mmCIF file of C-alpha atoms in Angstrom:
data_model
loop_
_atom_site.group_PDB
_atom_site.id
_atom_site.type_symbol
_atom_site.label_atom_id
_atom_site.label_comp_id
_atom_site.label_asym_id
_atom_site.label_seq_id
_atom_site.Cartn_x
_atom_site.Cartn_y
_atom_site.Cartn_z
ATOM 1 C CA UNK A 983 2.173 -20.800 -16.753
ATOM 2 C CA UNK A 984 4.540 -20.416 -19.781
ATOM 3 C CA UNK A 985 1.779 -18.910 -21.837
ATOM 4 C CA UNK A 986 0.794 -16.794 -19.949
ATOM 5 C CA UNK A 987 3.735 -15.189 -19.089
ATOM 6 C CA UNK A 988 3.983 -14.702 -23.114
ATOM 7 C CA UNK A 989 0.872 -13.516 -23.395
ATOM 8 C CA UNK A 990 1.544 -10.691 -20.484
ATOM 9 C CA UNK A 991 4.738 -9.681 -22.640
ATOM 10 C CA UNK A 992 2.536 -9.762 -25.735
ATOM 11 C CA UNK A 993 0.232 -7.538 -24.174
ATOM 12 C CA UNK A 994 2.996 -5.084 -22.529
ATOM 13 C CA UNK A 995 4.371 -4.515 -25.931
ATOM 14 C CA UNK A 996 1.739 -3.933 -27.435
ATOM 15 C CA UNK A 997 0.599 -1.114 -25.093
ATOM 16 C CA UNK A 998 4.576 0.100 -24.911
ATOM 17 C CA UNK A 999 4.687 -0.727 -21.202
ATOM 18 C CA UNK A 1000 7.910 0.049 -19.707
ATOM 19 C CA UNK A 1001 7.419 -2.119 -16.965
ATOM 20 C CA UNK A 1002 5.886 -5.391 -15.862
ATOM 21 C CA UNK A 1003 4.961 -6.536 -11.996
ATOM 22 C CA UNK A 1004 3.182 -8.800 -10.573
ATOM 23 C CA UNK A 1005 2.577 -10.417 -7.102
ATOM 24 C CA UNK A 1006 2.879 -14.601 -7.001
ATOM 25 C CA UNK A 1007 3.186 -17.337 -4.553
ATOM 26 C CA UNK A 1008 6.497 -19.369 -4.167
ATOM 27 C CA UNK A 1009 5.488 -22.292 -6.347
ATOM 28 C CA UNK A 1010 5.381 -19.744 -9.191
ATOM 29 C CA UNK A 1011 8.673 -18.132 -8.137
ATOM 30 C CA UNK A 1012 11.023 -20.388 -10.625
ATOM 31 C CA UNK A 1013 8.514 -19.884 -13.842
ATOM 32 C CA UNK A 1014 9.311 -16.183 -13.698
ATOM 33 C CA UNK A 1015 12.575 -16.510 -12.785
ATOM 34 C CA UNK A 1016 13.459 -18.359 -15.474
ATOM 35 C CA UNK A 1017 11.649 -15.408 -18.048
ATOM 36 C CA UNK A 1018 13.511 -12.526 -16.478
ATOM 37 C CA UNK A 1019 11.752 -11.709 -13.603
ATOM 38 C CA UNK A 1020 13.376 -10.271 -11.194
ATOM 39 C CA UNK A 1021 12.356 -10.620 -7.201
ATOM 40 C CA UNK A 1022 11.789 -6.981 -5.381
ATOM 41 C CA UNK A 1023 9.983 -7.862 -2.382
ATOM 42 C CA UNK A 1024 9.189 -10.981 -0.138
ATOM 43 C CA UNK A 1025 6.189 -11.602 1.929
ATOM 44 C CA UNK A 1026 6.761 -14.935 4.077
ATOM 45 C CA UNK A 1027 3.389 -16.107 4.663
ATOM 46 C CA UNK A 1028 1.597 -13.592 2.634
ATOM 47 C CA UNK A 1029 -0.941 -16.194 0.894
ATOM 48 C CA UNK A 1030 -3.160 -18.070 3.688
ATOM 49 C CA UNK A 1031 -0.535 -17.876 6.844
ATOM 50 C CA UNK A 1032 1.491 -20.882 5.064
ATOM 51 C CA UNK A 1033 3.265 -19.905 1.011
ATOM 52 C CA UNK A 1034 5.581 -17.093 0.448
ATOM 53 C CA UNK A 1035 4.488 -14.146 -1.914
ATOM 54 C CA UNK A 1036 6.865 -12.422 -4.172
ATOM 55 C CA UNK A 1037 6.780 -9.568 -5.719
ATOM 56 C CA UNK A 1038 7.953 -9.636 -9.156
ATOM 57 C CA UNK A 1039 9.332 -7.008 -12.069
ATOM 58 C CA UNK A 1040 10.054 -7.204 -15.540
ATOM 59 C CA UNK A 1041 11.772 -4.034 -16.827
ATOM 60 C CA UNK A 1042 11.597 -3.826 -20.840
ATOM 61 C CA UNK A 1043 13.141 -0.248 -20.857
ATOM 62 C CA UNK A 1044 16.485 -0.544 -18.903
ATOM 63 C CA UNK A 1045 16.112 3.010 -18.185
ATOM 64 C CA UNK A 1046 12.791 2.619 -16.464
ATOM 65 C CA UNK A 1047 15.248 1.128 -13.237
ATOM 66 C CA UNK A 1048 17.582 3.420 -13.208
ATOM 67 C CA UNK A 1049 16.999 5.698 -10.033
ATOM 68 C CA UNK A 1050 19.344 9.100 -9.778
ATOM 69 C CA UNK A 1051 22.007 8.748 -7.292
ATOM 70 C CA UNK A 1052 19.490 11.487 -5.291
ATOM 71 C CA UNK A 1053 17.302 9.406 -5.501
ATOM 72 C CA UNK A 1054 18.647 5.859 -3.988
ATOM 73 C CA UNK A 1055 20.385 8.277 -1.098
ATOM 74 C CA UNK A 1056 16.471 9.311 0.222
ATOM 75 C CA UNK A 1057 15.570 5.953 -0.396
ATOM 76 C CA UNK A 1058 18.345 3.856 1.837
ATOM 77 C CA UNK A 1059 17.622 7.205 4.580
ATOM 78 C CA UNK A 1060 14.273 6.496 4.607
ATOM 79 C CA UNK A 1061 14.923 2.468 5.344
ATOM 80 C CA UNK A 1062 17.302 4.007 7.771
ATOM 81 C CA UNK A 1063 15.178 6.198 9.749
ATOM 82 C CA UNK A 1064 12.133 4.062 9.575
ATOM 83 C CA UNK A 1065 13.888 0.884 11.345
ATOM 84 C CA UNK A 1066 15.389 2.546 13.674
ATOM 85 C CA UNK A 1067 12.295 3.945 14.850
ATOM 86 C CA UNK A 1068 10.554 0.788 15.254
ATOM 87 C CA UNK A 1069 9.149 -0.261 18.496
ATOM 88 C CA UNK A 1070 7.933 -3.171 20.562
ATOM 89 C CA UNK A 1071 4.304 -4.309 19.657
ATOM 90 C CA UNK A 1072 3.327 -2.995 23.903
ATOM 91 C CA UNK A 1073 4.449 0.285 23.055
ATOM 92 C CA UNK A 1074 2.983 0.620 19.521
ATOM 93 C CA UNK A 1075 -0.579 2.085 20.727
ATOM 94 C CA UNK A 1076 -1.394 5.535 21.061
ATOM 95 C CA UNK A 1077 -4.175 7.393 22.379
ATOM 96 C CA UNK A 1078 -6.657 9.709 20.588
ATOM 97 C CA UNK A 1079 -6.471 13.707 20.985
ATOM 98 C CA UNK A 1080 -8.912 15.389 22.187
ATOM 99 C CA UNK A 1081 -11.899 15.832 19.704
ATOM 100 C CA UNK A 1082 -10.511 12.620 17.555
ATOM 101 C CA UNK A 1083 -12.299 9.147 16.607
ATOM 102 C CA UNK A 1084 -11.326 6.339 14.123
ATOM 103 C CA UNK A 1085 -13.761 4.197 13.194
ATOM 104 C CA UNK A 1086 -14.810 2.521 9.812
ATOM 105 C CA UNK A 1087 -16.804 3.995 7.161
ATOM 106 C CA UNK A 1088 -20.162 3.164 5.841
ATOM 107 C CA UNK A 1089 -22.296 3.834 2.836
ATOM 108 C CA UNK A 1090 -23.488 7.236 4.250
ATOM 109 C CA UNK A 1091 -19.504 8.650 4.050
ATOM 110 C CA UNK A 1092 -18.731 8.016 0.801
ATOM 111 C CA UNK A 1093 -20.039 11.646 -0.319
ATOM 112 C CA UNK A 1094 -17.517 13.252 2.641
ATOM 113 C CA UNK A 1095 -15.127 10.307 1.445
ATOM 114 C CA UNK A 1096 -15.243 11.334 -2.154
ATOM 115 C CA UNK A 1097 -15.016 15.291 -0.944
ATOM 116 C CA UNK A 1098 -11.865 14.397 0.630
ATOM 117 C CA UNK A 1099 -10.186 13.000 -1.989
ATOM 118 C CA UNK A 1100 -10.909 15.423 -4.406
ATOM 119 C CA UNK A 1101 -8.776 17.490 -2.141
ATOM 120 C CA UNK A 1102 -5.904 15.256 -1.310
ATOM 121 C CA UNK A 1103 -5.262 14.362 -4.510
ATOM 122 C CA UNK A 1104 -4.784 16.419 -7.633
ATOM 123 C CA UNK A 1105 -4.552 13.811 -9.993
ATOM 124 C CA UNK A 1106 -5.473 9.727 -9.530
ATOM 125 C CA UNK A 1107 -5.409 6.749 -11.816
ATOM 126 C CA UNK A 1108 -9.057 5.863 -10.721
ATOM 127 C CA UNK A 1109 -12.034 7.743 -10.165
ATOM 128 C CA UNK A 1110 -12.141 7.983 -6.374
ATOM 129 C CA UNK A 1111 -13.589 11.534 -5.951
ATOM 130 C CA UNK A 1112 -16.845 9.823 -7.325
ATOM 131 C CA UNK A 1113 -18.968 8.589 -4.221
ATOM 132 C CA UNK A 1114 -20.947 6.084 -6.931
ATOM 133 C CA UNK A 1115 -17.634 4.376 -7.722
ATOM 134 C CA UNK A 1116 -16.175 3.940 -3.890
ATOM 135 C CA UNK A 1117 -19.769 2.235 -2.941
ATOM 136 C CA UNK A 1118 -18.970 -0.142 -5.817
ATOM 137 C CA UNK A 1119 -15.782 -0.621 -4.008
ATOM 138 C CA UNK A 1120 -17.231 -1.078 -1.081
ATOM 139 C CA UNK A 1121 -19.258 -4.037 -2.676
ATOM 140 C CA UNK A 1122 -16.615 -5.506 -4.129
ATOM 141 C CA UNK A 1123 -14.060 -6.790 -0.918
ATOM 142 C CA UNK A 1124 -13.404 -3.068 0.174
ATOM 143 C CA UNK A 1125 -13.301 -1.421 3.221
ATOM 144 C CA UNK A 1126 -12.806 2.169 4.002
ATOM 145 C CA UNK A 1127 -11.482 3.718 7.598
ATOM 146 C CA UNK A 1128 -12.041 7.606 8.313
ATOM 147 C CA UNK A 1129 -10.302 9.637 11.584
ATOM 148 C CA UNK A 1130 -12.306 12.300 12.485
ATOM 149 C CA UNK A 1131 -11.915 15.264 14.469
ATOM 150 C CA UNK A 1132 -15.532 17.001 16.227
ATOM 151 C CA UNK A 1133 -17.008 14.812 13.211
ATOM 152 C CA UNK A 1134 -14.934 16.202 10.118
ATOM 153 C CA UNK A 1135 -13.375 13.670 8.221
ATOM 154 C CA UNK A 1136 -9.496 14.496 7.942
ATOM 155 C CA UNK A 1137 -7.810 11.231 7.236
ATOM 156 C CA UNK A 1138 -8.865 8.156 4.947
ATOM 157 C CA UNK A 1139 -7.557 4.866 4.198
ATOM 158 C CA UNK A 1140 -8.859 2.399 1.724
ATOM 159 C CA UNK A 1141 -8.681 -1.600 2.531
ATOM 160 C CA UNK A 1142 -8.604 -4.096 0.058
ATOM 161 C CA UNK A 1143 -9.789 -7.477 1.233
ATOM 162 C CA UNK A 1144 -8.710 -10.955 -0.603
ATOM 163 C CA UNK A 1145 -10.636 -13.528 1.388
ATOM 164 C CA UNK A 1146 -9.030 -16.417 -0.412
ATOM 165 C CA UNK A 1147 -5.648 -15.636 0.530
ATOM 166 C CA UNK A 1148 -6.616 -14.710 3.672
ATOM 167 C CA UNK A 1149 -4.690 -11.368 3.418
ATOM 168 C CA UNK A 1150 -5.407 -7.929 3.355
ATOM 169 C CA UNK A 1151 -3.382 -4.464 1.499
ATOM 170 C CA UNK A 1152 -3.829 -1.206 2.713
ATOM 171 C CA UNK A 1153 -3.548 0.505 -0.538
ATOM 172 C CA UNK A 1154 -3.976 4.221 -0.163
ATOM 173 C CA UNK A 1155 -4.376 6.928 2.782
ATOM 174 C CA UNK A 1156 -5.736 10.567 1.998
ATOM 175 C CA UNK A 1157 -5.432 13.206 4.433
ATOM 176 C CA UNK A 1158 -6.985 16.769 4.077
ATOM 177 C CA UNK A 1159 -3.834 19.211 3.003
ATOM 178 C CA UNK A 1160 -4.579 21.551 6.500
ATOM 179 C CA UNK A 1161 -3.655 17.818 8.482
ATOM 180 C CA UNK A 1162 0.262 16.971 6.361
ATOM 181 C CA UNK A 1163 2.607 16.174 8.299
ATOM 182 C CA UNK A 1164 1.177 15.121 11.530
ATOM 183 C CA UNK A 1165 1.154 11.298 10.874
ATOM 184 C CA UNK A 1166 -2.679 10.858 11.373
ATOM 185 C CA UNK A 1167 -2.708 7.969 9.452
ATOM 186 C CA UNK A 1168 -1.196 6.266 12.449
ATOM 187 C CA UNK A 1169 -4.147 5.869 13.866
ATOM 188 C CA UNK A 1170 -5.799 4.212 10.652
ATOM 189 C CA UNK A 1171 -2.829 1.406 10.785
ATOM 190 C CA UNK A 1172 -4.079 0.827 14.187
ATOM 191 C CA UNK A 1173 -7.401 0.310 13.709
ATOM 192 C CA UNK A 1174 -7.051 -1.839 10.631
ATOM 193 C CA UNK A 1175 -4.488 -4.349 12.597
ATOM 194 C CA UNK A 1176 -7.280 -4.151 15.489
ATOM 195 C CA UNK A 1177 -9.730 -5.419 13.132
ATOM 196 C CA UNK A 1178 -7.675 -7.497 10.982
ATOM 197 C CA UNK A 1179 -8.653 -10.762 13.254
ATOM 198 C CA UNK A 1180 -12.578 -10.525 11.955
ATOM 199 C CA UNK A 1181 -12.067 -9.735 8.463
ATOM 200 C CA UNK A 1182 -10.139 -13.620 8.882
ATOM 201 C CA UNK A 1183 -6.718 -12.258 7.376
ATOM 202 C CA UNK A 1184 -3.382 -13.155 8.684
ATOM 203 C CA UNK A 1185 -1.521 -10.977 6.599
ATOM 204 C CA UNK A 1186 -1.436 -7.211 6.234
ATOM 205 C CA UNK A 1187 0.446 -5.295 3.834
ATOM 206 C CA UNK A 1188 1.061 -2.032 2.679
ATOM 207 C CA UNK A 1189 2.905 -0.015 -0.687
ATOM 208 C CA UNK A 1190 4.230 3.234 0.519
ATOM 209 C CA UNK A 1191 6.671 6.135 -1.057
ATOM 210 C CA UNK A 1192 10.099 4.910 -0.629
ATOM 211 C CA UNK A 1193 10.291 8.749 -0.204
ATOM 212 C CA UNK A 1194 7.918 9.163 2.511
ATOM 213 C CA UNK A 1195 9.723 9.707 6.191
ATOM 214 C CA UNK A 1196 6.801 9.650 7.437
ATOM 215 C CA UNK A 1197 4.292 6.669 6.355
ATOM 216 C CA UNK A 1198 7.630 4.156 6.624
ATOM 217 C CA UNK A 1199 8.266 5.332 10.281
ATOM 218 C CA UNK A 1200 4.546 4.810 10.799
ATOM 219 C CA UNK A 1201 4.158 1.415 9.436
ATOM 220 C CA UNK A 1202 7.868 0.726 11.232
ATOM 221 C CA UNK A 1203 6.232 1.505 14.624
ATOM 222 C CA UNK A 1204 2.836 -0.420 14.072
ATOM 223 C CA UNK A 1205 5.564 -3.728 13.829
ATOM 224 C CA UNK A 1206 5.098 -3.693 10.279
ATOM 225 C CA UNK A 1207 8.596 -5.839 8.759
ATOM 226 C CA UNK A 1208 10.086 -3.979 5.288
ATOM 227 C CA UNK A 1209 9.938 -6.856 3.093
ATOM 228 C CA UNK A 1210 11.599 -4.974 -0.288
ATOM 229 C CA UNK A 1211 11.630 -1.514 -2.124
ATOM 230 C CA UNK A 1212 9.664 -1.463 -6.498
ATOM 231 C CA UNK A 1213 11.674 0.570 -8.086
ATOM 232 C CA UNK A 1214 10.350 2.924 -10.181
ATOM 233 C CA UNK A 1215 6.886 1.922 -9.605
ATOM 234 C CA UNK A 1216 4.400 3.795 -9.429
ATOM 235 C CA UNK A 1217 2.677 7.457 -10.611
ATOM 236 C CA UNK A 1218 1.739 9.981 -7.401
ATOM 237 C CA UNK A 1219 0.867 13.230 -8.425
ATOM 238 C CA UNK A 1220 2.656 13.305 -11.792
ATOM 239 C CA UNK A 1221 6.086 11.493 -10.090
ATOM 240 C CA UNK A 1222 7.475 8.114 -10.858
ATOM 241 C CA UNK A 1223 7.604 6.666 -7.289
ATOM 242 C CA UNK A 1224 9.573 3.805 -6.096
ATOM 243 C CA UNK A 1225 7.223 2.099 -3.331
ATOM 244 C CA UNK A 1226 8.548 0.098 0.045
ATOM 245 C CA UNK A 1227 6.680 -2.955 0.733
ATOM 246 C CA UNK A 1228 5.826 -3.145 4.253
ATOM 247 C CA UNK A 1229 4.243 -6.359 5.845
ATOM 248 C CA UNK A 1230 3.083 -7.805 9.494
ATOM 249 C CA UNK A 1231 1.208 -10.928 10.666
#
């Protein structure tokens, strides 16, 4: 374990990272403590139903943690906000409007799939407005939900799978620029925790803008437990986001 936590500093050097994270189980915890690691988020249970998973960061620019005071004032609202709306599981399902369906995607959507990202998203890190690469996803432990509305696809969410940790991450949601701000992806959360029982995972979790009123309030009301805020994390649409880590069972 020590060498490869020196060969992952190595590496981030080399490439002039400012940042280092990384996701590990509790037996790990201690290695990475003792390097510098620091712990921003805890998932009890997060690896099989049974071990602990932590995430970890290793900042190698001090400024690369520093949040403006603006900044940490949104952030603790947000965590405000989204607890307080949190309700009990009974009351956590919501019916469909008129003309709506959720249901999950096949093959045969990845060209309306790859249409609506290239209009959510200005800029991404990977090349998800190609309909080639999200079928390779989709072959690779991927799943991909789509709410429609009289058969246009509006909202998207993308699934990753990790069958040997029995565990699941929703990692990204898309939703067509006429739809903002009317908390579609509600309805994705709800499908995915539906179907989370046949995909054999006992874990979901979710990254989501620390800045985002309304994707924490959504996973807040879906039961979803904030298990820790990465600073400084990641890039959405040209911004350094911090990202809440959001977690149910």
């Amino acid at each position: 374990m020590d060498s490869l936590i020196t060969k992952i500093n190595e590496l981030a050097h080399q490439k002039k990272y400012d940042k280092i994270v990384g996701r590990v189980p509790q037996e790990a915890i201690e290695v990475f403590q003792s390097s510098g690691y620091r712990i921003e988020a805890t998932i009890p249970k997060l690896y099989n139903g049974k071990t602990t998973g932590y995430f970890l960061a290793d900042y190698l620019n001090g400024e690369r943690r520093q949040c403006t005071e603006g900044k940490l004032k949104t952030i603790a609202s947000v965590k405000t906000i989204a607890r307080a709306a949190s309700a009990p599981l009974k009351n956590s399902n919501f019916t469909l409007g008129n003309g709506l369906h959720v249901r999950k995607l096949n093959k045969e959507d990845m060209f309306a799939l790859a249409d609506l990202h290239a209009k959510a998203f200005k800029t991404y890190p990977l090349p998800i407005h190609k309909p080639e690469y999200l079928i390779e996803l989709s072959d690779k432990n991927h799943e991909f939900y789509g709410l429609f509305k009289y058969g246009e696809l509006l909202v998207s969410t993308i699934v990753k799978i990790l069958d040997t940790e029995s565990n699941l991450e929703i990692v990204d949601f898309a939703t067509h620029p006429d739809c903002r701000g009317q908390n579609l992806s509600y309805y994705l959360v709800q499908q995915v925790k539906k179907n989370r029982v046949q995909m054999g995972c006992k874990a979901i979790y979710s990254l989501v803008r620390a800045s985002s009123y309304g994707l924490n309030i959504t996973f807040s009301k879906q039961g979803f437990t904030l298990g820790g805020t990465l600073y400084n994390d990641t890039m959405i649409r040209d911004n350094l986001e911090s990202m809440n880590v959001w977690y149910c069972h």
